[in-house]
mmCIF file of C-alpha atoms in Angstrom:
data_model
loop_
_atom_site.group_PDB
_atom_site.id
_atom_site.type_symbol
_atom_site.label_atom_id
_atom_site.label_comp_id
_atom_site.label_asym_id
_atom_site.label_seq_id
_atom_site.Cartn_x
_atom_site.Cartn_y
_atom_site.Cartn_z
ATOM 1 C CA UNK A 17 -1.577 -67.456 13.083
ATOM 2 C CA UNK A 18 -3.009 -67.753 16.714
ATOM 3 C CA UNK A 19 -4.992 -66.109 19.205
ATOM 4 C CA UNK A 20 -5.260 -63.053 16.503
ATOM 5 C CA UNK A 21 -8.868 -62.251 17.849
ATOM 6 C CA UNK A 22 -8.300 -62.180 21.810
ATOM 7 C CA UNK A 23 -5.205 -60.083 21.185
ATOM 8 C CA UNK A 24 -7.876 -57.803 19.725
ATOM 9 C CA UNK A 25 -9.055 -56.917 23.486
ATOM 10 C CA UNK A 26 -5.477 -56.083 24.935
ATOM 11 C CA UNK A 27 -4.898 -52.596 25.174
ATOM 12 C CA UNK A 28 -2.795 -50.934 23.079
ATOM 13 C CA UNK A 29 -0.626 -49.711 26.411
ATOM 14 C CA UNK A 30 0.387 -53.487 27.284
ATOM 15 C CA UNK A 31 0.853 -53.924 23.738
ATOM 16 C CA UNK A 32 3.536 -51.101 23.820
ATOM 17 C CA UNK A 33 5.060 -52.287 27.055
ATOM 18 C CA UNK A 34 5.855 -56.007 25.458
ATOM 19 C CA UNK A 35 7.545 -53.885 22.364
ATOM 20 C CA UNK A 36 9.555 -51.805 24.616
ATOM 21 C CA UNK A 37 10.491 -54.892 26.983
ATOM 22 C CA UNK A 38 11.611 -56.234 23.295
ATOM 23 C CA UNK A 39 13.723 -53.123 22.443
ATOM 24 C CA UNK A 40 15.307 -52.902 25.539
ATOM 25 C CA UNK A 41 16.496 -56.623 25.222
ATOM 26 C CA UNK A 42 17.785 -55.503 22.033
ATOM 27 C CA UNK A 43 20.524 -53.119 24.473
ATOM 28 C CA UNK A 44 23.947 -54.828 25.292
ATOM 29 C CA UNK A 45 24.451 -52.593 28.354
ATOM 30 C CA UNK A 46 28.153 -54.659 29.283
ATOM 31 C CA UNK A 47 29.178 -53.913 26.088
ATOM 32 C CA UNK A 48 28.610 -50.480 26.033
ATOM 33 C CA UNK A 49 29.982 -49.967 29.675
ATOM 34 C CA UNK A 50 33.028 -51.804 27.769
ATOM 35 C CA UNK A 51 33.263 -49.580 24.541
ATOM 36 C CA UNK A 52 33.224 -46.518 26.811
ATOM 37 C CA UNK A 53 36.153 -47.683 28.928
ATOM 38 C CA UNK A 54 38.229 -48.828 26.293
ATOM 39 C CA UNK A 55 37.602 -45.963 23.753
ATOM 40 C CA UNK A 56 35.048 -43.056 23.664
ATOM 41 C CA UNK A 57 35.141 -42.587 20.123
ATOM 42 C CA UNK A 58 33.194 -45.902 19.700
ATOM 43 C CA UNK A 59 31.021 -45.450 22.312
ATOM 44 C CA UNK A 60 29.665 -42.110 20.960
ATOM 45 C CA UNK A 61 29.513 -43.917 17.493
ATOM 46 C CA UNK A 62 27.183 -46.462 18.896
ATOM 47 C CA UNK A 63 25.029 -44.405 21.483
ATOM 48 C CA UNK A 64 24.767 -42.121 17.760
ATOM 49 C CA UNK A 65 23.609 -45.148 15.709
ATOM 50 C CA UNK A 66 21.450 -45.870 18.407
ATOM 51 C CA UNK A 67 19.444 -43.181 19.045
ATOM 52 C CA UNK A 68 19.779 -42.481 15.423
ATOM 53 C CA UNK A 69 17.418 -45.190 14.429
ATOM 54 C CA UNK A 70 14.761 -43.795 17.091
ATOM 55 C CA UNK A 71 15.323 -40.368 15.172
ATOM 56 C CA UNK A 72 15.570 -40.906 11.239
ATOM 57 C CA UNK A 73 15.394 -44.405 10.758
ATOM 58 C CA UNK A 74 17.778 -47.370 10.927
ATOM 59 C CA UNK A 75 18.858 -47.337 7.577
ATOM 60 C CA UNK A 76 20.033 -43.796 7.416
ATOM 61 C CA UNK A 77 21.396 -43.470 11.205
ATOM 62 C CA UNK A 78 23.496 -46.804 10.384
ATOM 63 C CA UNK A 79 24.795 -45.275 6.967
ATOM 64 C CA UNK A 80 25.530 -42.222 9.426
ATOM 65 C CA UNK A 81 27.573 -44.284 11.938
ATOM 66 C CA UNK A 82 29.559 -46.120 9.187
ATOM 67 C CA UNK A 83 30.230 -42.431 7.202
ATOM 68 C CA UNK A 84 31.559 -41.122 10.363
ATOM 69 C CA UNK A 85 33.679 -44.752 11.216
ATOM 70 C CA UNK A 86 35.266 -43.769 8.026
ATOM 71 C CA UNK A 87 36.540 -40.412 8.575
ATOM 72 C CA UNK A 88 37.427 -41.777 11.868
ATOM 73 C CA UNK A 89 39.721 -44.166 10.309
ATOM 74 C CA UNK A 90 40.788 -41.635 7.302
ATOM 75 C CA UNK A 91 42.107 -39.276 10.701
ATOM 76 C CA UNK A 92 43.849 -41.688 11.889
ATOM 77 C CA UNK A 93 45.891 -43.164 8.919
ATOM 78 C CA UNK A 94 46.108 -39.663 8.341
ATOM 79 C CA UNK A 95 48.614 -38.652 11.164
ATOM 80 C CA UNK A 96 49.586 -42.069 12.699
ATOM 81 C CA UNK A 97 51.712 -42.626 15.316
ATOM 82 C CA UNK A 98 55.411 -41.611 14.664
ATOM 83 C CA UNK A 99 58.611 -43.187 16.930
ATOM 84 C CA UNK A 100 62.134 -42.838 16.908
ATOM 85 C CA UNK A 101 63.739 -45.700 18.524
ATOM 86 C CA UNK A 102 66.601 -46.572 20.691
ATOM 87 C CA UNK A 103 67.975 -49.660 22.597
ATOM 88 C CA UNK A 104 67.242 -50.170 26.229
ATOM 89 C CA UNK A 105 70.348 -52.005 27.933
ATOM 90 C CA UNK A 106 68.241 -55.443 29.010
ATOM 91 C CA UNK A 107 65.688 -55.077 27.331
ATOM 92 C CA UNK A 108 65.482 -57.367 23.220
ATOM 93 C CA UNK A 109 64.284 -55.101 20.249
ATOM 94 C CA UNK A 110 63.955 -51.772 19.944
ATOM 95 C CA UNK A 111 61.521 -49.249 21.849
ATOM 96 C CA UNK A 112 60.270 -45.442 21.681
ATOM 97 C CA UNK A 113 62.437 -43.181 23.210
ATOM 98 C CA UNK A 114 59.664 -40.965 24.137
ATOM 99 C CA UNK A 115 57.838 -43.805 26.107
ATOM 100 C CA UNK A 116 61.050 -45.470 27.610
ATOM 101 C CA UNK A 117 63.384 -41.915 27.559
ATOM 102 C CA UNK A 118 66.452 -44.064 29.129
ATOM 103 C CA UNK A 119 66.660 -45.567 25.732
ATOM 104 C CA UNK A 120 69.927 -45.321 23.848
ATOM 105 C CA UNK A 121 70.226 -43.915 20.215
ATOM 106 C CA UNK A 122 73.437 -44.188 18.223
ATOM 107 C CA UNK A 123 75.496 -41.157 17.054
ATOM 108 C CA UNK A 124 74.406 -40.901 12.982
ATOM 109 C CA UNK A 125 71.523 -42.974 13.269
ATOM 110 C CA UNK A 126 68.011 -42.825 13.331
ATOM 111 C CA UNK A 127 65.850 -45.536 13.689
ATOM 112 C CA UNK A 128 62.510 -43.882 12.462
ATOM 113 C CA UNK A 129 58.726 -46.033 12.559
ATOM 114 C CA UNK A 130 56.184 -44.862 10.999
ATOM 115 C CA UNK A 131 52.681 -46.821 12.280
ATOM 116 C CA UNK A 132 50.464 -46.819 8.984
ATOM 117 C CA UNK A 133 50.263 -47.134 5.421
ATOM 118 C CA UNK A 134 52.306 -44.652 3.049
ATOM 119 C CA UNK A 135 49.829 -43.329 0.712
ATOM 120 C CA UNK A 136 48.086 -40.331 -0.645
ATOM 121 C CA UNK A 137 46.628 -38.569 2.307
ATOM 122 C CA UNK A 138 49.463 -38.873 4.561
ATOM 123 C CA UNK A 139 52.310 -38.358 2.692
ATOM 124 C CA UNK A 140 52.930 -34.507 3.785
ATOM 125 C CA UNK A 141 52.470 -35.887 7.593
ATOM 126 C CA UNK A 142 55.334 -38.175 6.841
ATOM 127 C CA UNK A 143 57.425 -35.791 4.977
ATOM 128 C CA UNK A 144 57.175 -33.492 7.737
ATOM 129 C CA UNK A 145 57.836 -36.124 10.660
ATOM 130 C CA UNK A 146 60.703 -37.665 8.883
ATOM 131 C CA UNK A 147 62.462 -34.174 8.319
ATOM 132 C CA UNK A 148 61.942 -32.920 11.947
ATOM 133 C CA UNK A 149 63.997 -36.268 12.837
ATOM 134 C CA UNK A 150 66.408 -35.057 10.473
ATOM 135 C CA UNK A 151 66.745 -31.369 11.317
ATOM 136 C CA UNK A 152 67.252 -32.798 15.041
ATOM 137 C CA UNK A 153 69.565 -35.152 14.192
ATOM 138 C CA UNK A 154 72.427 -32.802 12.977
ATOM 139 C CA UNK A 155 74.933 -32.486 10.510
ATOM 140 C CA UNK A 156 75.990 -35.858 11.851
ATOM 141 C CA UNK A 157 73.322 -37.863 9.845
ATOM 142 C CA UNK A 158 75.027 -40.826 8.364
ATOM 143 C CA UNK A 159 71.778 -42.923 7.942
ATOM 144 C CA UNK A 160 68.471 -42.229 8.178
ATOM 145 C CA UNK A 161 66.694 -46.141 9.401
ATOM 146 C CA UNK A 162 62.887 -46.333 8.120
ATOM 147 C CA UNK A 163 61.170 -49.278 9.888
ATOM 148 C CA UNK A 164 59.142 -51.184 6.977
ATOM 149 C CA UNK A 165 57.075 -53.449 9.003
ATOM 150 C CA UNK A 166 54.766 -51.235 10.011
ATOM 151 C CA UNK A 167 54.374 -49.440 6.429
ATOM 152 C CA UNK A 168 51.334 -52.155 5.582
ATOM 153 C CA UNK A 169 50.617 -50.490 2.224
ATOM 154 C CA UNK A 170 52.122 -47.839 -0.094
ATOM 155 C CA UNK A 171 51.245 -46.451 -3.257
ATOM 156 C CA UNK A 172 52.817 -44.585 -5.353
ATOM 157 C CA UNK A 173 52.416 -40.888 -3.916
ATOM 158 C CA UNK A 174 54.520 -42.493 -0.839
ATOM 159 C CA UNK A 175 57.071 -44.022 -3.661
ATOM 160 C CA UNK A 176 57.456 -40.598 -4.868
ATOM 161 C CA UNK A 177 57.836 -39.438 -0.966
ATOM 162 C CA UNK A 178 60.934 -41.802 -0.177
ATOM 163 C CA UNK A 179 62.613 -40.325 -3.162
ATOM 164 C CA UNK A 180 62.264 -37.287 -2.442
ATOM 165 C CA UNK A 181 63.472 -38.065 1.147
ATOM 166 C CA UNK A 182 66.296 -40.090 -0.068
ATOM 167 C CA UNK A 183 67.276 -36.906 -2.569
ATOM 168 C CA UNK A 184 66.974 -35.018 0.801
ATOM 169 C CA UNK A 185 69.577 -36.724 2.527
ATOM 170 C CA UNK A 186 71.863 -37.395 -0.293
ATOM 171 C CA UNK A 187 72.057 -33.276 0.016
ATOM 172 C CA UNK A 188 72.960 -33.521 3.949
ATOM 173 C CA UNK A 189 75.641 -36.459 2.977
ATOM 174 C CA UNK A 190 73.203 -38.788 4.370
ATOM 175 C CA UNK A 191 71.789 -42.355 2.990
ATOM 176 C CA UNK A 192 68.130 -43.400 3.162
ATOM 177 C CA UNK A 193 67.441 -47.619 4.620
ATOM 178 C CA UNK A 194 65.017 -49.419 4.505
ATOM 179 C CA UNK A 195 64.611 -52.645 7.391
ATOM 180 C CA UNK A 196 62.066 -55.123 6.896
ATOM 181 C CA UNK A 197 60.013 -56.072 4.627
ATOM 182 C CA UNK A 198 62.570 -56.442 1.824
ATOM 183 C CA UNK A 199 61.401 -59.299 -0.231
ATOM 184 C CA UNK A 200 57.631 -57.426 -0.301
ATOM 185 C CA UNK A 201 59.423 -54.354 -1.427
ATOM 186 C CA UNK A 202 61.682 -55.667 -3.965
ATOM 187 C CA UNK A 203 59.268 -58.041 -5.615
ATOM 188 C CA UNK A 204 56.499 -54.626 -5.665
ATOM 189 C CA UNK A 205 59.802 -52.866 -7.519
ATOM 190 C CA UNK A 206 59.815 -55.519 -9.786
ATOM 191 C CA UNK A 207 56.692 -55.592 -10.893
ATOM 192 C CA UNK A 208 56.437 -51.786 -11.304
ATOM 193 C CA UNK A 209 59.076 -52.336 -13.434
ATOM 194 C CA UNK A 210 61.290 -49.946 -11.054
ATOM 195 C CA UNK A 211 64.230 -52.685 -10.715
ATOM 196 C CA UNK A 212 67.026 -50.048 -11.942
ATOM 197 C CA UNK A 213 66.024 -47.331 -9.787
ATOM 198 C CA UNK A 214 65.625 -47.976 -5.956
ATOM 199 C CA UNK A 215 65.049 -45.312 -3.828
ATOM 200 C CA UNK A 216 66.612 -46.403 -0.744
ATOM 201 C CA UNK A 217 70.174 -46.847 -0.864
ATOM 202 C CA UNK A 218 70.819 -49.993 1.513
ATOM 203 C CA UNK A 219 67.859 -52.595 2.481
ATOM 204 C CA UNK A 220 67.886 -55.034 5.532
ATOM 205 C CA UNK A 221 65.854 -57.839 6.718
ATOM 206 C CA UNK A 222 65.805 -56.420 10.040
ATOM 207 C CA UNK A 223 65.921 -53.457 11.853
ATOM 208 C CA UNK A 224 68.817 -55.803 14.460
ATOM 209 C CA UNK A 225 70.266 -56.211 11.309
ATOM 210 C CA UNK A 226 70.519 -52.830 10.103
ATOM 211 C CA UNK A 227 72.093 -51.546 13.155
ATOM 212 C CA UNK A 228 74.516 -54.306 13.343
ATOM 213 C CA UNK A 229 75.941 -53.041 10.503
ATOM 214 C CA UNK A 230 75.948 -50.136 10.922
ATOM 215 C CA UNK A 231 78.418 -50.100 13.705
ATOM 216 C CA UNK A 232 80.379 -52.627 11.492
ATOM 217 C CA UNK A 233 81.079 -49.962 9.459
ATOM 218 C CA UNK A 234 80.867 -46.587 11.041
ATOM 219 C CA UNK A 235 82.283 -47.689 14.674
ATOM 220 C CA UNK A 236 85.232 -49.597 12.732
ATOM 221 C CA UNK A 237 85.766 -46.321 10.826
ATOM 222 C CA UNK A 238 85.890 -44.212 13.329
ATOM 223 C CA UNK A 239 88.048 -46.611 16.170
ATOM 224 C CA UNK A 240 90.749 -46.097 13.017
ATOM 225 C CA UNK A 241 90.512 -42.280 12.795
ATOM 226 C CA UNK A 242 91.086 -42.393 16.397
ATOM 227 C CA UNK A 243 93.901 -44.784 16.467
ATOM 228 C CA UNK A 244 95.740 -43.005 13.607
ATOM 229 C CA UNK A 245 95.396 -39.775 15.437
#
């Protein structure tokens, strides 16, 4: 609106100076130097988007950046995190025994988490996790402990999964439970209209819970065996 026709005798070198002074305000250095200490895998995603807009345009390097967020994510849901747990004398709750290996497990009992969603694309990850804590937990097995609060979402690929796991361990003499989560998971029954047919075989509010009984009735059981013997 101003000063249009004196800006006509600046050269067009100071004129691309003042844009590249503007672009480089545009960087957030500190939060790069952040993103590439905390995790790589965003700070190529960004450094990508960022030279991508120099390249092809900001439109298509952003649609880029997000495409590739995406299959980021789909990876990781994909083949998330798997622990089987044990109780550390001092220490409340229950923890990894492959972070913290002086962690207890109980004889016939695993305590298995599973840190995603059950669904579609990671159901063979799961079935092949959850049989590998099987297989190593023996002939033993009395109950096989899934850890629902970090199961966020399932559909009904993983509903057809925990039957098939439950059928599993029926075979080995073994009962599938479920801890946490057990109004979500009986109401979602409900409305499915699956009432009459739960998969798991015992359900918990906790996973404290779950092993409290479970030593009500399996340490009991066994404290008479040895007594009568």
């Amino acid at each position: 609106l101003f000063l249009t026709e004196p800006l006509r005798y600046v050269p067009v070198a100071a004129l691309g100076a003042v844009l590249v002074k503007a672009s480089l305000s545009l960087l957030d250095l500190q939060t790069l130097g952040r993103l590439y200490r905390l995790r790589r895998t965003e700070f190529a995603l960004s450094v990508l988007a960022t030279f991508g807009v120099i390249w092809v345009g900001a439109i298509q390097a952003i649609g880029v950046a997000v495409i590739l967020a995406v299959l980021r994510f789909v990876s990781l849901s994909a083949k998330p995190r798997v622990d089987i747990l044990g109780k550390i004398e001092g220490m409340s709750g229950f923890h990894s025994i492959i972070r913290h290996p002086e962690a207890e497990t109980y004889p016939g009992l695993v305590l298995f988490r599973f840190n995603g969603p059950l669904i579609f694309f990671n159901t063979p990850y799961f079935k092949q996790q959850s049989l590998s804590a099987i297989d190593a937990a023996g002939s033993g097995l009395k109950w096989f402990v899934l850890d629902a609060i970090p199961v966020t979402q399932m559909d009904v690929t993983g509903y057809y999964e925990l039957e098939d796991l439950a059928q599993t361990l029926h075979e080995r003499g073994a009962e599938l439970v479920l801890a946490g989560r057990m109004r979500e998971v009986l109401e979602w029954h409900e409305r499915k209209g699956l009432a009459d047919d739960y998969f798991a075989d015992r359900h918990f509010p906790t996973l404290r819970e779950t092993v409290k009984m479970y030593r009500e009735l399996f340490e009991k059981v066994e404290g008479k065996s040895d007594l009568h013997a």
